[in-house]
Amino acid sequence: MKTVAVFFGGKSNEWEISVITGMLAVNLLRERCNVVPVFIDADGTFYSSAEMRSVEDFRDFSAKKFPAVALDERALVHKRKRKKVIARLDCALNCCHGGMGEDGTLAAILNYHRIPSASPDPVVSGIFMNKSLGKIAARGLGIPVVEGFTVSERDRENKDMISAQAEALGFPVIVKPVHLGSSIGIRVAKNGEELASALELSFLLDGGALVERYLPEKRDVNCAAYAKDGATVLSPCEEVFSSEDILTFSEKYEGCGERTSAIPADLPAEISEGIRNATRLIYERFETRGAVRADFLVSEGKFYFNELNTVPGSLACYLFGESLLQSRDFLLALLDEAKPEKDRGTLESGILRKGVFSGGKSCKRR
C-alpha cells in the first residue's frame, strides 16, 4: 500500500478552497492508500495528523491542535520531537490552490527531498501561475490568446503609457492580478477612471496586472487533462455559466443559480475539438504530469486560451466522472504516474584544486 502525503492550505487567497480539495482527496484515497494529510499554514509551517478528517477541522485552525512536521529526505518527521519519523513517503499529491502551493515552490521542495509527485513540476507550475507568461507560452505553440498587455510594479506609475495601451485595445478592458486565481481581484473597466481603480486593486493583491480586451458575449469553457499509462486523457469541454460581466468567485464555488455548468458544453464541433487539441498540445509539449485544467474564452465563433490551472479545483476529478468511485479511480491513476526523478550524475571539474582562477568567466589574476 502506497504512503501518500496530500498537501493543502498554504499562504493564498484560495487556501479555504484548497482545504476542500485536500480533504476530498484524503477521504477518497484512505481506503486504498496510507494517506498522510499535510496542512500548510499561512506562515509556511506544515502540520499533520491522522485526525484531519473534514473541512470542519480547519474552520478555526489553531497551531496547538495538530503537531508541526517537516520533510527530511523522503520522510515526514515531527518538528519538535527530535525528528521522529511519522511516515516514509512514496509520493505526494499537491492540492494547494494559488500562492506558493501552485507557483512551483511546493513542487521544488518535493523535488529537493526526492519525493515523487503526482502533480505538475516547478517549471510548468511557475510559468502558468503567471497569467502573462502563460499567454506567451500558449502563443508560442500557436494557440490564440486575447490581445492585452502587462503592467508591472515598475510601470504602474507611467499612467500615460498605460492609458495609451488601453486606448489602443479599446474599452471595456478586463484587469486581472497576474498571479491570482478563482476570479479574485478581477474587474471590468469601461473607462480610464475605472481602469485606474482596477489597477489599484490588482496591486493591492498582487505584484502585477494583466489588461486585456474584453470579449463581448463571451463564454467560459474548460478542458482538463491528465496522463494514464503514459497517454494523455482529455475531459469533455465544460461550459461554466455566469450572469455577470466575469465569472465570479461566488459562481465558481457557492453554486449561485440553478444550473452552473454544462458537461459536455454545447459548442460547434470545430470549437470543441480546437479547445481539446490546444489542451493536449500544452499538456504534452510541456511534458506535464498530474491533472491540469485549461480555461478558454469563446466569442464570435473563435476560442482563446485564458489560463492553465496546475492545481485545479477538486483536481478536476468531476470532469472525468460523476461518482465518488470514479473520482477515487482518477486520483489513483494520478498516483500511478508519480515516478521518482532519475538520479543524474554530477560533474566535478577539479577547478577548486588548481589554485589559480584566470579563465574568461572566472576571477581574474590581478
Coordinates of N, CA and C in Angstrom, one line a residue, residues 65-207:
K65 N -3.6 22.6 17.7 CA -4.5 21.4 17.5 C -3.8 20.2 16.9
F66 N -2.8 20.5 16.0 CA -2.1 19.4 15.3 C -0.6 19.6 15.5
P67 N 0.2 18.5 15.4 CA 1.6 18.6 15.6 C 2.3 19.2 14.3
A68 N 3.3 20.0 14.5 CA 4.1 20.6 13.4 C 5.0 19.5 12.9
V69 N 5.2 19.5 11.6 CA 6.0 18.4 11.0 C 7.0 19.1 9.9
A70 N 7.9 18.3 9.4 CA 8.8 18.8 8.4 C 9.2 17.6 7.5
L71 N 9.7 18.0 6.4 CA 10.2 16.9 5.4 C 11.7 16.7 5.7
D72 N 12.1 15.5 5.7 CA 13.5 15.1 5.9 C 13.8 14.0 4.9
E73 N 14.4 14.4 3.8 CA 14.5 13.4 2.6 C 13.1 12.9 2.3
R74 N 12.9 11.6 2.2 CA 11.6 11.1 1.8 C 10.7 10.8 3.0
A75 N 11.0 11.4 4.1 CA 10.3 11.1 5.3 C 9.6 12.4 5.8
L76 N 8.4 12.2 6.5 CA 7.8 13.3 7.2 C 8.1 13.0 8.7
V77 N 8.6 14.1 9.3 CA 9.1 13.9 10.7 C 8.4 14.9 11.6
H78 N 8.3 14.6 12.9 CA 7.9 15.6 13.9 C 8.9 16.7 14.0
K79 N 8.5 17.9 14.0 CA 9.4 19.0 14.0 C 10.0 19.2 15.4
R80 N 9.2 18.9 16.5 CA 9.6 19.2 17.8 C 9.9 17.9 18.7
K81 N 10.0 16.8 18.0 CA 10.3 15.5 18.7 C 11.5 14.8 18.2
R82 N 12.6 15.6 18.1 CA 13.9 15.1 17.6 C 13.7 14.4 16.3
K83 N 12.9 15.0 15.4 CA 12.7 14.5 14.1 C 12.2 13.0 14.0
K84 N 11.3 12.7 15.0 CA 10.8 11.3 15.0 C 10.0 11.1 13.7
V85 N 10.2 10.0 13.0 CA 9.6 9.7 11.7 C 8.1 9.4 11.9
I86 N 7.3 10.1 11.2 CA 5.9 9.9 11.1 C 5.5 8.9 10.0
A87 N 6.1 9.1 8.8 CA 5.9 8.3 7.7 C 7.0 8.4 6.7
R88 N 7.3 7.4 6.0 CA 8.2 7.4 4.8 C 7.3 7.4 3.6
L89 N 7.5 8.5 2.8 CA 6.6 8.8 1.7 C 7.0 8.1 0.4
D90 N 6.0 7.5 -0.3 CA 6.2 7.0 -1.6 C 5.9 8.1 -2.7
C91 N 5.0 9.0 -2.4 CA 4.7 10.0 -3.4 C 3.9 11.1 -2.7
A92 N 3.6 12.2 -3.4 CA 2.9 13.3 -2.8 C 1.9 13.8 -3.9
L93 N 0.8 14.4 -3.3 CA -0.3 15.0 -4.2 C -0.5 16.4 -3.7
N94 N -0.4 17.4 -4.6 CA -0.5 18.8 -4.3 C -1.9 19.2 -4.5
C95 N -2.6 19.7 -3.4 CA -3.9 20.2 -3.5 C -4.0 21.7 -3.1
C96 N -2.8 22.4 -3.2 CA -2.7 23.8 -2.8 C -3.1 24.7 -3.9
H97 N -4.2 25.4 -3.9 CA -4.6 26.3 -4.9 C -3.9 27.7 -4.7
G98 N -3.2 28.2 -5.7 CA -2.7 29.5 -5.6 C -1.4 29.6 -4.7
G99 N -0.9 30.8 -4.6 CA 0.3 31.0 -3.7 C 1.5 30.1 -4.0
M100 N 2.2 29.9 -2.9 CA 3.4 29.1 -3.1 C 3.1 27.6 -3.2
G101 N 1.9 27.2 -3.1 CA 1.5 25.9 -3.3 C 1.4 25.6 -4.8
E102 N 0.9 26.5 -5.6 CA 0.7 26.3 -7.0 C 1.7 26.9 -7.9
D103 N 2.5 27.8 -7.4 CA 3.5 28.5 -8.2 C 4.8 27.8 -8.5
G104 N 4.9 26.6 -8.0 CA 6.1 25.8 -8.2 C 7.0 25.6 -6.9
T105 N 6.7 26.4 -5.9 CA 7.5 26.4 -4.7 C 7.4 25.0 -4.0
L106 N 6.2 24.6 -3.8 CA 6.0 23.3 -3.1 C 6.6 22.1 -4.0
A107 N 6.3 22.2 -5.3 CA 6.9 21.2 -6.2 C 8.4 21.2 -6.1
A108 N 9.1 22.3 -6.0 CA 10.5 22.4 -5.9 C 11.0 21.8 -4.5
I109 N 10.2 22.0 -3.5 CA 10.6 21.4 -2.2 C 10.5 19.9 -2.2
L110 N 9.4 19.4 -2.9 CA 9.3 17.9 -3.0 C 10.4 17.4 -3.9
N111 N 10.8 18.1 -4.9 CA 11.9 17.6 -5.8 C 13.2 17.6 -4.9
Y112 N 13.4 18.6 -4.1 CA 14.6 18.7 -3.3 C 14.7 17.5 -2.3
H113 N 13.6 17.1 -1.8 CA 13.5 15.9 -0.9 C 13.3 14.6 -1.6
R114 N 13.4 14.6 -2.9 CA 13.3 13.4 -3.8 C 12.0 12.6 -3.6
I115 N 10.9 13.4 -3.4 CA 9.6 12.8 -3.2 C 8.9 12.8 -4.5
P116 N 8.6 11.6 -5.1 CA 7.9 11.6 -6.4 C 6.5 12.4 -6.2
S117 N 6.2 13.2 -7.2 CA 5.0 14.0 -7.1 C 4.0 13.5 -8.2
A118 N 2.7 13.5 -7.8 CA 1.6 13.2 -8.8 C 1.0 14.5 -9.3
S119 N 1.8 15.6 -9.2 CA 1.3 16.9 -9.6 C 2.4 17.6 -10.5
P120 N 2.0 18.7 -11.2 CA 2.9 19.3 -12.1 C 4.2 19.8 -11.5
D121 N 5.3 19.8 -12.3 CA 6.6 20.2 -11.8 C 6.8 21.7 -11.6
P122 N 8.0 22.1 -11.0 CA 8.2 23.5 -10.7 C 8.1 24.4 -11.9
V123 N 8.7 24.0 -13.0 CA 8.8 24.9 -14.2 C 7.4 25.1 -14.8
V124 N 6.6 24.1 -15.0 CA 5.3 24.2 -15.6 C 4.4 25.1 -14.6
S125 N 4.5 24.8 -13.3 CA 3.7 25.5 -12.3 C 4.1 27.0 -12.3
G126 N 5.4 27.3 -12.4 CA 5.8 28.7 -12.3 C 5.4 29.5 -13.5
I127 N 5.5 28.9 -14.7 CA 5.1 29.6 -15.9 C 3.6 29.9 -15.9
F128 N 2.8 28.9 -15.7 CA 1.4 29.1 -15.8 C 0.7 29.8 -14.6
M129 N 1.4 29.9 -13.5 CA 0.9 30.7 -12.4 C 0.9 32.2 -12.7
N130 N 1.8 32.5 -13.7 CA 1.8 33.9 -14.1 C 1.0 34.0 -15.4
K131 N -0.1 34.7 -15.3 CA -1.0 34.7 -16.5 C -0.4 35.3 -17.7
S132 N 0.5 36.2 -17.5 CA 1.2 36.8 -18.7 C 2.2 35.9 -19.3
L133 N 3.0 35.2 -18.5 CA 3.9 34.2 -19.1 C 3.1 33.0 -19.7
G134 N 2.0 32.6 -19.1 CA 1.2 31.6 -19.7 C 0.6 31.9 -21.0
K135 N 0.3 33.2 -21.3 CA -0.2 33.6 -22.6 C 0.9 33.6 -23.6
I136 N 2.1 34.0 -23.2 CA 3.3 33.9 -24.0 C 3.6 32.5 -24.5
A137 N 3.5 31.6 -23.5 CA 3.7 30.1 -23.8 C 2.7 29.6 -24.8
A138 N 1.4 29.9 -24.5 CA 0.4 29.5 -25.4 C 0.6 30.0 -26.8
R139 N 0.9 31.3 -26.9 CA 1.1 31.9 -28.2 C 2.3 31.3 -29.0
G140 N 3.3 30.9 -28.2 CA 4.4 30.2 -28.8 C 4.1 28.9 -29.4
L141 N 3.0 28.3 -28.9 CA 2.5 27.0 -29.5 C 1.5 27.2 -30.6
G142 N 1.2 28.5 -30.9 CA 0.2 28.8 -32.0 C -1.2 28.8 -31.5
I143 N -1.4 28.8 -30.2 CA -2.8 28.8 -29.6 C -3.2 30.3 -29.5
P144 N -4.4 30.7 -30.0 CA -4.8 32.1 -29.9 C -5.1 32.5 -28.5
V145 N -4.7 33.8 -28.2 CA -4.9 34.4 -26.9 C -5.5 35.8 -27.2
V146 N -6.2 36.4 -26.2 CA -6.8 37.7 -26.3 C -5.7 38.7 -26.2
E147 N -5.8 39.8 -27.0 CA -4.8 40.9 -27.0 C -4.8 41.6 -25.7
G148 N -3.6 41.9 -25.2 CA -3.5 42.6 -23.9 C -2.1 43.0 -23.6
F149 N -1.9 43.5 -22.5 CA -0.5 44.0 -22.0 C -0.4 43.8 -20.5
T150 N 0.8 43.7 -20.0 CA 1.0 43.5 -18.6 C 1.6 44.8 -18.0
V151 N 1.1 45.1 -16.8 CA 1.6 46.3 -16.0 C 2.3 45.8 -14.8
S152 N 3.6 46.1 -14.7 CA 4.4 45.7 -13.6 C 4.5 46.8 -12.6
E153 N 5.1 46.5 -11.4 CA 5.3 47.5 -10.4 C 6.1 48.6 -10.9
R154 N 7.0 48.3 -11.8 CA 7.9 49.3 -12.3 C 7.2 50.3 -13.3
D155 N 6.2 49.7 -13.9 CA 5.4 50.5 -15.0 C 4.2 51.2 -14.4
R156 N 3.7 50.9 -13.3 CA 2.4 51.3 -12.8 C 2.3 52.8 -12.7
E157 N 3.4 53.5 -12.5 CA 3.3 55.0 -12.3 C 3.4 55.7 -13.7
N158 N 3.6 54.9 -14.7 CA 3.6 55.5 -16.1 C 2.2 55.5 -16.6
K159 N 1.4 56.4 -16.1 CA 0.0 56.4 -16.4 C -0.3 56.8 -17.9
D160 N 0.5 57.6 -18.5 CA 0.3 57.9 -19.9 C 0.5 56.7 -20.8
M161 N 1.5 55.9 -20.5 CA 1.8 54.7 -21.3 C 0.6 53.7 -21.1
I162 N 0.2 53.5 -19.9 CA -0.9 52.6 -19.6 C -2.2 53.0 -20.3
S163 N -2.5 54.3 -20.3 CA -3.7 54.9 -20.9 C -3.6 54.7 -22.4
A164 N -2.5 54.9 -23.0 CA -2.3 54.8 -24.4 C -2.5 53.3 -24.9
Q165 N -2.0 52.4 -24.1 CA -2.1 50.9 -24.4 C -3.6 50.5 -24.3
A166 N -4.3 51.0 -23.2 CA -5.7 50.7 -23.1 C -6.5 51.2 -24.2
E167 N -6.2 52.5 -24.6 CA -7.0 53.1 -25.6 C -6.8 52.3 -26.9
A168 N -5.6 51.8 -27.2 CA -5.3 51.0 -28.4 C -6.1 49.7 -28.4
L169 N -6.3 49.1 -27.2 CA -7.1 47.9 -27.1 C -8.6 48.3 -27.3
G170 N -9.0 49.4 -26.7 CA -10.4 49.8 -26.8 C -11.2 49.4 -25.6
F171 N -11.9 50.3 -24.9 CA -12.7 50.0 -23.7 C -14.0 49.3 -24.2
P172 N -14.5 48.4 -23.3 CA -14.0 48.0 -22.0 C -12.8 47.0 -22.1
V173 N -12.1 47.0 -21.0 CA -11.0 46.1 -20.8 C -11.2 45.3 -19.5
I174 N -10.6 44.2 -19.4 CA -10.6 43.4 -18.2 C -9.3 43.4 -17.5
V175 N -9.2 43.6 -16.2 CA -8.0 43.8 -15.5 C -7.9 42.6 -14.5
K176 N -6.8 41.9 -14.5 CA -6.6 40.7 -13.7 C -5.3 40.8 -12.9
P177 N -5.2 40.5 -11.6 CA -3.9 40.3 -11.0 C -3.2 39.1 -11.7
V178 N -1.9 39.3 -11.9 CA -1.2 38.4 -12.8 C -1.1 37.0 -12.1
H179 N -1.0 36.9 -10.8 CA -0.8 35.6 -10.2 C -2.0 35.0 -9.5
L180 N -3.1 35.7 -9.4 CA -4.2 35.1 -8.6 C -5.1 34.3 -9.4
G181 N -5.9 33.5 -8.7 CA -6.9 32.7 -9.4 C -8.3 32.8 -8.8
S182 N -9.2 32.0 -9.2 CA -10.6 32.0 -8.7 C -11.3 33.3 -8.8
S183 N -10.9 34.1 -9.9 CA -11.5 35.3 -10.2 C -11.3 36.4 -9.1
I184 N -10.4 36.2 -8.2 CA -10.1 37.2 -7.1 C -9.4 38.4 -7.7
G185 N -10.0 39.6 -7.5 CA -9.4 40.8 -7.9 C -9.6 41.2 -9.3
I186 N -10.4 40.4 -10.1 CA -10.6 40.7 -11.5 C -11.8 41.8 -11.6
R187 N -11.5 42.8 -12.5 CA -12.5 43.8 -12.7 C -12.6 44.2 -14.2
V188 N -13.8 44.6 -14.6 CA -14.0 45.1 -15.9 C -14.0 46.6 -15.9
A189 N -13.2 47.3 -16.7 CA -13.1 48.7 -16.7 C -13.6 49.3 -18.0
K190 N -14.6 50.2 -17.9 CA -15.3 50.7 -19.1 C -14.7 52.1 -19.5
N191 N -13.8 52.6 -18.6 CA -13.1 53.9 -19.0 C -11.8 54.0 -18.2
G192 N -11.1 55.1 -18.4 CA -9.8 55.3 -17.8 C -9.9 55.4 -16.3
E193 N -10.9 56.0 -15.7 CA -11.1 56.1 -14.3 C -11.3 54.7 -13.7
E194 N -12.1 53.9 -14.3 CA -12.3 52.5 -13.8 C -11.1 51.7 -14.0
L195 N -10.3 51.9 -15.0 CA -9.0 51.2 -15.2 C -8.1 51.5 -14.1
A196 N -8.0 52.8 -13.7 CA -7.1 53.2 -12.6 C -7.5 52.5 -11.3
S197 N -8.8 52.4 -11.1 CA -9.3 51.8 -9.8 C -9.0 50.3 -9.8
A198 N -9.2 49.7 -11.0 CA -9.0 48.2 -11.1 C -7.5 47.9 -10.9
L199 N -6.6 48.7 -11.5 CA -5.2 48.5 -11.3 C -4.8 48.7 -9.8
E200 N -5.4 49.6 -9.2 CA -5.1 49.8 -7.8 C -5.5 48.6 -7.0
L201 N -6.6 48.0 -7.3 CA -7.0 46.7 -6.6 C -6.0 45.6 -6.9
S202 N -5.6 45.5 -8.2 CA -4.7 44.4 -8.5 C -3.4 44.5 -7.8
F203 N -2.9 45.7 -7.6 CA -1.6 45.9 -7.0 C -1.7 45.9 -5.4
L204 N -2.9 46.0 -5.0 CA -3.2 45.8 -3.5 C -3.0 44.3 -3.2
L205 N -3.4 43.4 -4.2 CA -3.4 42.0 -4.0 C -2.2 41.3 -4.6
D206 N -1.5 41.9 -5.6 CA -0.5 41.2 -6.3 C 0.5 42.1 -6.8
G207 N 1.6 41.6 -7.4 CA 2.7 42.4 -7.9 C 2.6 42.8 -9.3

